[in-house]
Coordinates of C-alpha atoms and ligand atoms in Angstrom, one line a residue:
X92 CA -0.1 0.0 0.0
X93 CA 1.3 3.4 -0.8
X94 CA 2.2 5.9 1.9
X95 CA -0.6 8.1 0.7
X96 CA -3.3 5.4 1.1
X97 CA -1.7 4.3 4.4
X98 CA -2.0 7.7 5.8
X99 CA -5.6 8.0 4.4
X100 CA -6.4 4.6 6.1
X101 CA -5.0 5.6 9.6
X102 CA -6.4 9.1 9.8
X103 CA -9.9 7.7 8.3
X104 CA -10.1 5.0 11.0
X105 CA -9.3 7.5 13.6
X106 CA -12.1 9.8 12.3
X107 CA -14.4 6.9 12.1
X108 CA -13.8 5.9 15.8
X109 CA -14.3 9.6 16.9
X110 CA -17.6 9.5 15.0
X111 CA -18.8 6.4 16.5
X112 CA -17.9 7.4 20.2
X113 CA -19.6 10.8 19.6
X114 CA -22.6 9.1 18.1
X115 CA -22.8 6.7 21.0
X116 CA -22.6 9.5 23.5
X117 CA -25.3 11.4 21.8
X118 CA -27.5 8.3 21.7
X119 CA -26.9 7.8 25.4
X120 CA -27.3 11.4 26.3
X121 CA -30.8 11.6 24.5
X122 CA -31.9 8.3 26.2
X123 CA -30.8 9.7 29.7
X124 CA -32.6 13.0 29.0
X125 CA -35.8 11.2 27.7
X126 CA -35.7 8.9 30.7
X127 CA -35.6 11.8 33.2
X128 CA -38.3 13.7 31.2
X129 CA -40.3 10.5 31.7
X130 CA -39.8 10.5 35.1
X131 CA -41.0 14.2 35.5
X132 CA -43.9 13.6 33.4
X133 CA -45.1 10.2 34.5
X134 CA -44.3 10.2 38.3
X135 CA -43.1 13.5 39.6
X136 CA -46.3 15.4 38.4
X137 CA -48.5 12.7 40.0
X138 CA -46.7 13.4 43.3
X139 CA -47.5 17.0 43.0
X140 CA -51.3 16.2 42.3
X141 CA -51.4 13.9 45.3
X142 CA -49.7 16.5 47.4
X143 CA -52.2 19.3 46.5
X144 CA -55.0 17.1 47.2
X145 CA -53.5 16.0 50.5
X146 CA -52.8 19.6 51.5
X147 CA -56.7 20.5 51.0
X148 CA -57.7 17.3 53.0
X149 CA -55.3 17.9 55.8
X150 CA -56.2 21.6 56.0
X151 CA -56.0 22.2 59.9
X152 CA -59.0 23.8 61.9
X153 CA -61.4 23.4 59.1
X154 CA -64.0 20.7 59.7
X155 CA -65.7 21.1 56.4
X156 CA -63.8 21.5 53.1
X157 CA -64.4 24.9 51.2
X158 CA -65.6 25.2 47.9
X159 CA -62.4 26.3 46.6
X160 CA -60.7 23.3 48.3
X161 CA -63.1 20.9 46.4
X162 CA -62.4 22.6 43.3
X163 CA -58.6 22.0 44.0
X164 CA -59.4 18.5 44.6
X165 CA -61.5 18.0 41.5
X166 CA -58.8 19.5 39.3
X167 CA -56.0 17.3 40.6
X168 CA -57.8 14.2 40.6
X169 CA -58.9 15.0 37.0
X170 CA -55.2 15.6 36.1
X171 CA -54.2 12.5 37.9
X172 CA -56.9 10.5 35.9
X173 CA -55.2 11.7 32.8
X174 CA -51.7 10.8 34.1
X175 CA -52.1 7.1 34.9
X176 CA -48.8 5.5 34.0
X177 CA -48.4 2.7 36.4
X178 CA -49.8 -0.7 36.6
X179 CA -52.5 -0.7 39.3
X180 CA -52.7 3.2 39.4
X181 CA -55.8 3.3 37.4
X182 CA -57.8 1.3 39.8
X183 CA -56.5 3.6 42.7
X184 CA -57.5 6.6 40.8
X185 CA -60.9 5.3 40.1
X186 CA -61.4 4.4 43.8
X187 CA -60.1 7.9 44.7
X188 CA -62.5 9.5 42.4
X189 CA -65.6 7.4 43.6
X190 CA -64.4 8.1 47.3
X191 CA -64.3 11.9 46.2
X192 CA -67.6 11.9 44.4
X193 CA -69.2 10.2 47.7
X194 CA -67.3 12.7 49.9
X195 CA -69.1 15.6 48.2
X196 CA -72.5 14.3 48.9
X197 CA -71.9 13.7 52.6
X198 CA -69.9 16.6 53.5
X199 CA -72.2 17.8 56.3
X200 CA -71.9 14.3 57.9
X201 CA -68.6 14.7 59.8
X202 CA -68.2 11.0 60.6
X203 CA -68.8 9.7 57.2
X204 CA -66.5 12.4 55.6
X205 CA -63.9 11.6 57.9
X206 CA -64.0 7.8 56.9
X207 CA -63.9 9.0 53.3
X208 CA -61.2 11.1 53.7
X209 CA -59.1 8.4 55.2
X210 CA -60.1 6.1 52.2
X211 CA -59.0 8.9 49.9
X212 CA -55.7 9.2 51.8
X213 CA -55.2 5.6 51.4
X214 CA -55.8 5.6 47.8
X215 CA -53.3 8.7 47.6
X216 CA -50.7 6.8 49.6
X217 CA -51.3 3.7 47.2
X218 CA -50.8 6.1 44.2
X219 CA -47.7 7.8 46.0
X220 CA -46.2 4.4 46.7
X221 CA -46.6 3.1 43.2
X222 CA -45.0 6.2 41.6
X223 CA -42.2 6.4 44.2
X224 CA -41.4 2.7 43.2
X225 CA -41.7 3.5 39.6
X226 CA -39.3 6.5 40.2
X227 CA -36.7 4.4 41.9
X228 CA -37.0 1.6 39.5
X229 CA -36.5 4.1 36.4
X230 CA -33.9 5.8 38.4
X231 CA -31.9 2.3 38.6
X232 CA -32.5 1.8 34.9
X233 CA -31.2 5.0 33.6
X234 CA -28.1 4.9 36.0
X235 CA -27.4 1.4 34.5
X236 CA -27.9 2.7 31.1
X237 CA -25.5 5.8 32.0
X238 CA -22.8 3.2 33.2
X239 CA -23.2 1.2 30.1
X240 CA -22.9 4.4 28.0
X241 CA -19.9 5.9 29.8
X242 CA -18.3 2.4 29.7
X243 CA -18.9 2.1 25.8
X244 CA -17.6 5.6 25.2
X245 CA -14.6 5.3 27.3
X246 CA -13.7 2.0 25.7
X247 CA -14.1 3.5 22.3
X248 CA -11.9 6.5 23.5
X249 CA -9.3 4.3 25.0
X250 CA -9.1 2.3 21.7
X251 CA -8.8 5.5 19.9
X252 CA -6.2 6.8 22.2
X253 CA -4.0 3.7 21.9
X254 CA -4.3 3.6 18.2
X255 CA -3.4 7.4 18.1
X256 CA -0.6 6.9 20.6
X257 CA 0.9 4.2 18.5
X258 CA 0.2 6.1 15.4
X259 CA 2.3 9.1 16.9
X260 CA 5.1 7.0 18.2
X261 CA 5.4 5.0 15.2
X262 CA 4.5 7.0 12.3
X263 CA 7.4 9.7 12.4
X264 CA 10.1 6.9 12.4
X265 CA 8.2 5.1 9.8
X266 CA 8.8 8.3 7.5
X267 CA 12.1 9.5 9.0
X268 CA 14.1 6.1 8.9
X269 CA 14.1 5.5 5.2
X270 CA 14.8 9.2 4.7
X271 CA 17.9 8.9 6.9
X272 CA 19.0 5.9 5.4
X273 CA 18.3 7.6 1.9
X274 CA 20.6 10.6 3.1
X275 CA 23.3 8.2 4.4
X276 CA 23.1 6.5 1.0
X277 CA 23.6 9.6 -1.0
X278 CA 26.6 10.7 1.2
X279 CA 28.0 7.3 0.4
X280 CA 27.6 7.9 -3.2
X281 CA 29.2 11.4 -2.8
X282 CA 32.2 9.7 -1.4
X283 CA 32.4 7.6 -4.4
X284 CA 31.4 4.5 -2.6
X285 CA 29.2 3.3 -5.7
X286 CA 28.7 -0.2 -4.1
X287 CA 26.1 1.3 -1.6
X288 CA 22.4 -0.2 -1.9
X289 CA 19.4 0.7 -0.2
X290 CA 17.3 -2.3 1.2
X291 CA 13.8 -1.2 1.6
X292 CA 11.3 -4.1 1.4
X293 CA 8.2 -1.9 1.6
X294 CA 6.2 -1.7 -1.6
X295 CA 5.4 2.1 -1.1
X296 CA 7.0 5.2 -2.4
X297 CA 10.2 4.5 -0.4
X298 CA 10.5 1.1 -2.0
X299 CA 10.4 3.0 -5.5
X300 CA 12.9 5.5 -4.1
X301 CA 15.4 2.5 -3.0
X302 CA 15.0 0.9 -6.4
X303 CA 15.8 4.1 -8.3
X304 CA 18.7 4.8 -5.9
X305 CA 20.1 1.2 -6.5
X306 CA 19.8 1.6 -10.2
X307 CA 21.5 5.0 -9.9
X308 CA 24.4 3.6 -7.9
X309 CA 24.9 0.6 -10.3
X310 CA 25.0 2.7 -13.4
X311 CA 27.6 5.1 -11.6
X312 CA 29.5 2.1 -10.6
X313 CA 29.6 0.8 -14.3
X314 CA 30.5 4.3 -15.3
X315 CA 33.2 4.5 -12.7
X316 CA 34.9 1.2 -13.6
X317 CA 34.7 1.9 -17.4
X318 CA 36.3 5.3 -17.0
X319 CA 38.8 4.0 -14.3
X320 CA 40.7 2.0 -16.9
X321 CA 41.2 4.7 -19.4
X322 CA 41.9 7.2 -16.5
X323 CA 44.6 4.7 -15.2
X324 CA 46.0 4.3 -18.6
X325 CA 46.3 8.0 -19.1
X326 CA 47.8 8.2 -15.7
X327 CA 50.4 5.7 -16.4
X328 CA 51.2 7.4 -19.9
X329 CA 51.6 10.7 -18.4
X330 CA 53.8 9.2 -15.5
X331 CA 55.8 7.4 -18.1
X332 CA 56.4 10.7 -19.9
X333 CA 57.3 12.6 -16.8
X334 CA 59.5 9.9 -15.7
X335 CA 61.4 9.6 -19.0
X336 CA 62.1 13.4 -19.1
X337 CA 65.7 14.6 -18.5
X338 CA 64.2 17.6 -16.5
X339 CA 63.3 17.3 -12.7
X340 CA 59.7 17.9 -12.2
X341 CA 57.9 18.2 -9.0
X342 CA 54.2 18.9 -8.4
X343 CA 53.0 20.6 -5.3
X344 CA 49.2 21.3 -4.3
X345 CA 48.1 24.6 -3.2
X346 CA 48.9 23.9 0.5
X347 CA 52.7 22.9 -0.6
X348 CA 52.2 19.2 -0.1
X349 CA 54.1 17.3 -2.7
X350 CA 52.1 15.3 -5.2
X351 CA 54.5 13.8 -7.3
X352 CA 58.3 14.0 -8.2
X353 CA 59.7 12.4 -11.2
X354 CA 62.8 10.1 -11.2
X355 CA 65.4 12.7 -12.2
X356 CA 63.9 15.0 -9.3
X357 CA 64.2 11.9 -6.8
X358 CA 67.9 11.3 -7.9
X359 CA 68.8 15.1 -7.7
X360 CA 67.4 15.2 -4.3
X361 CA 68.6 12.0 -3.3
X362 CA 65.3 11.0 -1.9
X363 CA 63.1 8.0 -2.7
X364 CA 59.7 9.2 -4.2
X365 CA 57.7 7.4 -1.2
X366 CA 59.6 9.8 1.0
X367 CA 58.7 12.7 -1.1
X368 CA 55.0 12.2 -2.1
X369 CA 52.6 13.3 0.6
X370 CA 55.0 15.4 2.4
X371 CA 54.8 19.0 3.4
X372 CA 57.4 20.5 1.0
X373 CA 58.8 23.3 3.5
X374 CA 59.4 20.4 6.0
X375 CA 61.5 18.4 3.5
X376 CA 63.2 21.4 2.5
X377 CA 64.5 22.0 5.9
X378 CA 66.7 18.9 5.3
X379 CA 67.0 19.2 1.6
X380 CA 69.1 22.1 0.1
X381 CA 68.0 21.5 -3.5
X382 CA 64.2 21.4 -2.5
X383 CA 64.8 24.5 -0.5
X384 CA 66.5 26.3 -3.3
X385 CA 63.6 25.3 -5.6
X386 CA 61.1 26.7 -3.3
X387 CA 62.8 29.9 -2.2
X388 CA 65.5 30.8 -4.5
X389 CA 65.0 33.5 -7.4
X390 CA 67.8 32.4 -9.2
X391 CA 67.1 30.6 -12.4
X392 CA 70.2 28.8 -13.0
X393 CA 71.5 26.1 -10.8
X394 CA 74.6 23.9 -10.7
X395 CA 73.9 20.6 -9.0
X396 CA 76.3 17.6 -8.2
X397 CA 74.4 14.4 -8.2
X398 CA 74.9 11.0 -9.6
X399 CA 78.6 11.6 -9.6
X400 CA 78.6 14.3 -12.0
X401 CA 77.8 18.2 -12.3
X402 CA 74.7 19.2 -14.1
X403 CA 73.2 22.5 -14.8
X404 CA 69.6 23.4 -14.4
X405 CA 67.4 26.3 -14.8
X406 CA 64.2 26.6 -12.7
X407 CA 60.7 27.1 -14.2
X408 CA 57.7 27.4 -11.9
X409 CA 54.3 26.9 -13.5
X410 CA 51.1 27.6 -11.7
X411 CA 48.3 25.0 -12.1
X412 CA 45.0 26.7 -12.6
X413 CA 41.4 25.3 -12.6
X414 CA 38.4 27.5 -13.1
X415 CA 40.6 30.6 -12.4
X416 CA 41.8 29.3 -9.2
X417 CA 45.4 28.4 -8.5
X418 CA 45.1 24.7 -7.2
X419 CA 49.0 24.1 -7.1
X420 CA 52.3 24.4 -8.9
X421 CA 54.8 22.4 -11.0
X422 CA 58.5 23.2 -10.6
X423 CA 60.6 22.1 -13.5
X424 CA 64.4 22.1 -13.4
X425 CA 65.4 22.1 -17.1
X426 CA 68.6 20.1 -17.6
X427 CA 70.7 22.6 -19.6
X428 CA 74.2 20.7 -19.1
X429 CA 74.5 20.1 -22.8
X430 CA 74.1 23.7 -23.6
X431 CA 76.4 24.8 -20.8
X432 CA 79.0 22.2 -22.2
X433 CA 78.5 23.6 -25.5
X434 CA 78.8 27.1 -24.3
X435 CA 82.0 26.1 -22.6
X436 CA 83.4 24.7 -25.8
X437 CA 82.4 27.9 -27.5
X438 CA 84.2 29.9 -24.8
X439 CA 87.3 28.0 -25.0
X440 CA 87.3 27.9 -28.7
X441 CA 86.9 31.7 -28.9
X442 CA 89.7 32.0 -26.2
X443 CA 92.0 29.9 -28.3
X444 CA 91.1 31.4 -31.6
X445 CA 91.8 34.9 -30.3
X446 CA 94.9 34.1 -28.6
X447 CA 96.2 32.3 -31.6
X448 CA 95.1 35.3 -33.8
X449 CA 96.9 37.8 -31.5
X450 CA 100.5 36.5 -32.4
X451 CA 100.2 36.7 -36.2
X452 CA 98.3 39.8 -36.1
X453 CA 101.1 41.4 -33.9
X454 CA 103.7 40.2 -36.2
X455 CA 101.7 41.7 -39.2
X456 CA 101.7 45.0 -37.3
X457 CA 105.6 44.5 -36.6
X458 CA 106.0 43.8 -40.3
X459 CA 104.1 46.9 -41.3
X460 CA 106.0 49.1 -39.1
X461 CA 109.3 47.6 -40.7
X462 CA 107.8 48.2 -44.2
X463 CA 107.1 51.9 -43.3
X464 CA 110.8 52.4 -42.4
X465 CA 112.7 53.9 -45.3
X466 CA 115.6 51.7 -44.6
X467 CA 113.8 48.7 -45.7
X468 CA 113.0 50.3 -49.1
X469 CA 111.3 53.3 -50.6
X470 CA 107.4 53.0 -51.2
X471 CA 105.3 55.1 -53.1
X472 CA 102.2 56.9 -52.0
X473 CA 99.8 54.4 -53.2
X474 CA 101.7 51.6 -51.5
X475 CA 101.6 53.8 -48.4
X476 CA 97.9 54.1 -48.6
X477 CA 97.5 50.4 -48.8
X478 CA 99.6 49.9 -46.0
X479 CA 97.7 52.2 -43.8
X480 CA 94.6 50.4 -44.7
X481 CA 96.1 47.1 -43.7
X482 CA 97.4 48.7 -40.5
X483 CA 93.8 50.0 -39.8
X484 CA 92.3 46.5 -40.4
X485 CA 95.1 44.7 -38.2
X486 CA 94.3 47.2 -35.3
X487 CA 90.8 46.5 -35.7
X488 CA 91.3 42.9 -35.7
X489 CA 93.4 43.1 -32.6
X490 CA 90.8 45.2 -30.8
X491 CA 88.1 42.5 -31.7
X492 CA 90.3 39.5 -30.6
X493 CA 91.1 41.5 -27.4
X494 CA 87.3 41.8 -26.6
X495 CA 86.8 38.3 -27.5
X496 CA 89.5 37.2 -25.1
X497 CA 87.9 39.5 -22.3
X498 CA 84.6 37.7 -23.0
X499 CA 86.3 34.4 -22.7
X500 CA 87.8 35.4 -19.5
X501 CA 84.5 36.7 -18.0
X502 CA 82.6 33.5 -19.3
X503 CA 85.2 31.1 -17.7
X504 CA 84.6 33.3 -14.4
X505 CA 88.3 34.2 -14.4
X506 CA 88.0 38.0 -14.0
X507 CA 91.1 38.8 -11.9
X508 CA 90.3 41.9 -10.0
X509 CA 93.0 44.0 -8.9
X510 CA 91.1 46.0 -6.1
X511 CA 92.4 49.3 -4.7
X512 CA 91.4 52.6 -3.5
X513 CA 91.3 55.2 -6.1
X514 CA 89.7 58.5 -6.6
X515 CA 87.2 58.9 -9.5
X516 CA 89.1 61.6 -11.1
X517 CA 91.7 59.0 -11.9
X518 CA 89.1 56.8 -13.7
X519 CA 87.8 59.9 -15.4
X520 CA 91.3 61.5 -16.6
X521 CA 92.6 58.1 -17.8
X522 CA 89.4 57.4 -19.9
X523 CA 89.0 61.0 -21.3
X524 CA 92.8 60.9 -22.3
X525 CA 92.4 57.8 -24.1
X526 CA 89.1 58.9 -26.0
X527 CA 90.5 62.5 -26.6
X528 CA 91.7 62.0 -30.4
X529 CA 88.6 60.2 -31.3
X530 CA 86.4 63.0 -29.9
X531 CA 88.5 65.7 -31.4
X532 CA 88.3 64.0 -34.9
X533 CA 84.5 64.2 -34.6
X534 CA 84.6 67.7 -32.9
X535 CA 82.6 66.4 -30.1
X536 CA 83.2 68.3 -26.7
X537 CA 83.4 66.2 -23.4
X538 CA 82.1 68.2 -20.4
X539 CA 83.4 66.8 -17.3
X540 CA 81.8 67.4 -14.0
X541 CA 83.9 65.5 -11.4
X542 CA 84.3 67.2 -8.1
X543 CA 87.5 66.7 -6.3
X544 CA 85.5 66.5 -3.0
X545 CA 84.2 63.2 -3.8
X546 CA 85.4 60.2 -1.7
X547 CA 87.6 57.4 -3.0
X548 CA 86.0 54.2 -4.6
X549 CA 87.1 50.7 -3.9
X550 CA 87.7 49.5 -7.6
X551 CA 89.9 47.8 -10.0
X552 CA 91.2 51.0 -11.8
X553 CA 92.2 49.3 -15.4
X554 CA 88.6 47.6 -15.5
X555 CA 86.7 50.6 -14.4
X556 CA 88.5 52.8 -16.9
X557 CA 88.2 50.2 -19.5
X558 CA 84.2 50.5 -19.0
X559 CA 84.3 54.3 -19.0
X560 CA 86.2 54.3 -22.2
X561 CA 83.8 51.8 -23.7
X562 CA 80.8 54.1 -22.7
X563 CA 82.6 57.2 -23.9
X564 CA 83.7 55.8 -27.3
X565 CA 80.0 54.5 -27.9
X566 CA 78.8 58.0 -27.0
X567 CA 81.2 59.6 -29.5
X568 CA 80.4 57.1 -32.0
X569 CA 76.7 57.6 -31.8
X570 CA 76.9 61.5 -31.4
X571 CA 76.4 63.8 -34.4
X572 CA 79.5 66.0 -35.3
X573 CA 80.1 69.0 -33.1
X574 CA 77.9 67.9 -30.4
X575 CA 78.6 67.4 -26.7
X576 CA 78.9 64.7 -24.3
X577 CA 78.3 65.2 -20.6
X578 CA 80.4 63.0 -18.2
X579 CA 79.1 63.4 -14.7
X580 CA 80.4 61.9 -11.4
X581 CA 78.2 62.2 -8.4
X582 CA 77.6 60.7 -5.1
X583 CA 74.7 58.2 -5.0
X584 CA 73.3 57.4 -1.7
X585 CA 75.6 56.8 1.3
X586 CA 77.8 54.0 -0.3
X587 CA 78.1 54.5 -4.2
X588 CA 79.6 56.9 -6.7
X589 CA 77.7 57.1 -10.1
X590 CA 79.7 57.7 -13.3
X591 CA 77.2 58.7 -16.2
X592 CA 78.0 59.4 -19.9
X593 CA 75.2 61.3 -21.7
X594 CA 75.3 61.9 -25.5
X595 CA 72.8 63.7 -27.6
X596 CA 72.9 61.2 -30.5
X597 CA 70.0 59.1 -31.9
X598 CA 69.2 57.3 -28.8
X599 CA 68.1 53.7 -28.6
X600 CA 64.6 52.5 -29.3
X601 CA 62.8 51.3 -26.1
X602 CA 62.3 47.8 -27.5
X603 CA 66.0 47.1 -27.5
X604 CA 66.9 48.8 -24.0
X605 CA 66.5 45.4 -22.1
X606 CA 68.9 43.6 -24.3
X607 CA 71.5 46.2 -24.9
X608 CA 73.9 44.5 -22.2
X609 CA 73.5 41.1 -23.9
X610 CA 76.5 39.5 -25.6
X611 CA 76.8 40.0 -29.3
X612 CA 73.7 42.3 -29.2
X613 CA 73.6 45.1 -31.6
X614 CA 70.8 47.4 -32.3
X615 CA 69.5 46.5 -35.5
X616 CA 70.2 49.0 -38.2
X617 CA 71.8 51.5 -36.0
X618 CA 75.5 50.3 -36.3
X619 CA 76.5 52.1 -39.7
X620 CA 80.1 51.2 -39.8
X621 CA 79.3 47.7 -38.7
X622 CA 82.7 47.4 -36.8
X623 CA 81.2 46.7 -33.6
X624 CA 81.0 43.2 -32.0
X625 CA 78.2 43.8 -29.7
X626 CA 80.5 42.7 -26.8
X627 CA 81.5 46.0 -25.2
X628 CA 78.5 46.6 -23.1
X629 CA 78.2 42.9 -22.2
X630 CA 81.9 43.1 -20.8
X631 CA 81.3 46.3 -19.2
X632 CA 78.3 44.8 -17.3
X633 CA 80.5 41.9 -16.0
X634 CA 83.4 44.0 -14.9
X635 CA 81.0 46.4 -12.9
X636 CA 79.2 43.7 -11.4
X637 CA 82.2 41.7 -10.5
X638 CA 83.2 44.9 -8.5
X639 CA 79.9 45.0 -6.7
X640 CA 78.4 47.8 -8.6
X641 CA 75.6 48.3 -11.1
X642 CA 75.3 49.4 -14.7
X643 CA 72.3 50.7 -16.7
X644 CA 71.0 52.8 -19.5
X645 CA 68.2 55.5 -20.0
X646 CA 67.5 56.5 -23.6
X647 CA 64.8 58.0 -25.9
X648 CA 65.0 57.9 -29.6
X649 CA 66.0 61.3 -30.8
X650 CA 67.0 62.5 -27.3
X651 CA 70.3 60.7 -27.0
X652 CA 71.3 58.1 -24.3
X653 CA 72.6 58.2 -20.7
X654 CA 74.7 55.2 -19.7
X655 CA 75.7 54.9 -16.0
X656 CA 77.5 52.7 -13.6
X657 CA 78.3 52.8 -10.0
X658 CA 81.1 51.9 -7.9
X659 CA 81.4 51.3 -4.2
X660 CA 82.8 54.0 -1.9
X661 CA 85.9 53.2 0.0
X662 CA 84.8 53.6 3.6
X663 CA 88.0 52.2 5.4
Ligands
ADP774 P1 79.7 47.6 -30.0 O1 81.1 47.1 -29.6 O2 79.0 47.0 -31.2 O3 79.6 48.9 -29.9 P2 78.3 47.6 -27.5 O4 78.1 46.4 -26.6 O5 79.3 48.5 -27.0 O6 78.9 46.9 -28.9 O7 77.0 48.3 -27.8 C1 76.0 47.4 -28.2 C2 74.9 48.2 -29.2 O8 74.4 49.0 -28.2 C3 75.5 49.0 -30.3 O9 75.6 48.2 -31.3 C4 74.7 50.1 -30.3 O10 73.7 49.9 -31.5 C5 74.0 50.4 -29.1 N1 74.7 51.5 -28.3 C6 75.7 51.6 -27.5 N2 75.9 52.7 -27.1 C7 75.0 53.5 -27.6 C8 74.8 55.0 -27.6 N3 75.7 55.8 -26.7 N4 73.9 55.4 -28.4 C9 73.1 54.7 -29.5 N5 73.4 53.3 -29.2 C10 74.3 52.8 -28.6

């Protein structure tokens, strides 16, 4: 039976019971009321009539009954004659009537009327007795009827109470228990326990819900197992790819717990995968330098000694985003050892080549000098010009090989600094002296602002001068003829002195500013004589940074450039 019908039946039954008990109560009350009305009508009134007659008959002091008294008796006897209800009452009423009729005739005879009066009284007593018996009898009957009525109604009431009580006690759990089980089942499904089934045996709506639920769970189970195989395959595939990579890869969740680490990562960190996965990364980092560097360090390039060899890695951190929310990150250490080795090979190749070129170039220059000497033999003007060209080219080649050697030196980390305390004016004077003839050729004036009051700097005089010469020669190179260059040296902050070279040349396009200090970088299309190697600024940067200083540029196309570098004040 459905819950709806069960509810209907239960409430309907209670309603029926309530209807029956109120009907019974009504029935009994009506009967009781009729019985009491019957007593009043049948018997109580008779008692009144008899009492009225008796009052007239017993009137004290009067020997004879008055006319009014006779009339009272007449009326009451007449009423009594109309209210004969008990067995034997009629005979007594008749006798009362005949005795009264007789009395009316012999009113004057005291003796006979006294006799008749007593006869009448005896009749009245008889009537009284009959009616009182009847009252008592009827009273017994009605009270028995009331008792059985009360009994029946309270029986039905108790039955209703019992049924309603058991309904109140049982019905909520009848509804709530399956609902609770259903909620529990839904929670299990939410937790991916698709084996959960509901066992409602009832054939009502809950039974339907249970069978729908079980069908859903079974379908989800099928779906899960069919998907699981392909997901597992995908997982294995991705794991294989990640593990076969030469780069170290570590995945962290948003709370920095390690989700996975590939083989290379495990080898580099010297830890097994089991000890890494599921751990809180900052905790592991306390004991593992590499992981600490990976988590904290900003430096992109790392040199790691693992597996009995040195390897170079660059760090890359990728945010894992899902629905615009960061749910973790992947740290990748890219193995750049091969590139580093190639770079080393290139550097040593450059160093060797430039070193090897230097000797023949110097001997070419030497031979040129000898050729210029008249003692060797006379040369005509044309030949002189040719020799001049050869000398210029040899000089340029020497400069280039020199720069290449410097680069090689810088790249192998072999910058030998010759630190000493020196006044900025020394650096400025040497540099300006070296650049003087170049500037004069182009009629460029160099305005120097370098106060004597500045403190000494702690620097390598040669290398700092080299840098300043480089900046000045670039400035002259990119300045228009007859322009000016401002060389300003000033104190910057408490600890540094800034050297700056401002020219009023073509300036540098903002696109290239960030790359200007890169090796071999030349602003495209700007270098008209094509003699530069694009190494000068790169070497300058290395020289300055090796001394603990900084180097930079500000420029706007058409408005010239300002190159500056800083050196540290000698505070000792
Ligand atoms: P190079 O030896 O070729 O001059 P540098 O490293 O000194 O190499 O300079 C790199 C590039 O920066 C140059 O090719 C040039 O285009 C640009 N550059 C350097 N100094 C200036 C300057 N003062 N004004 C405009 N461009 C400049």
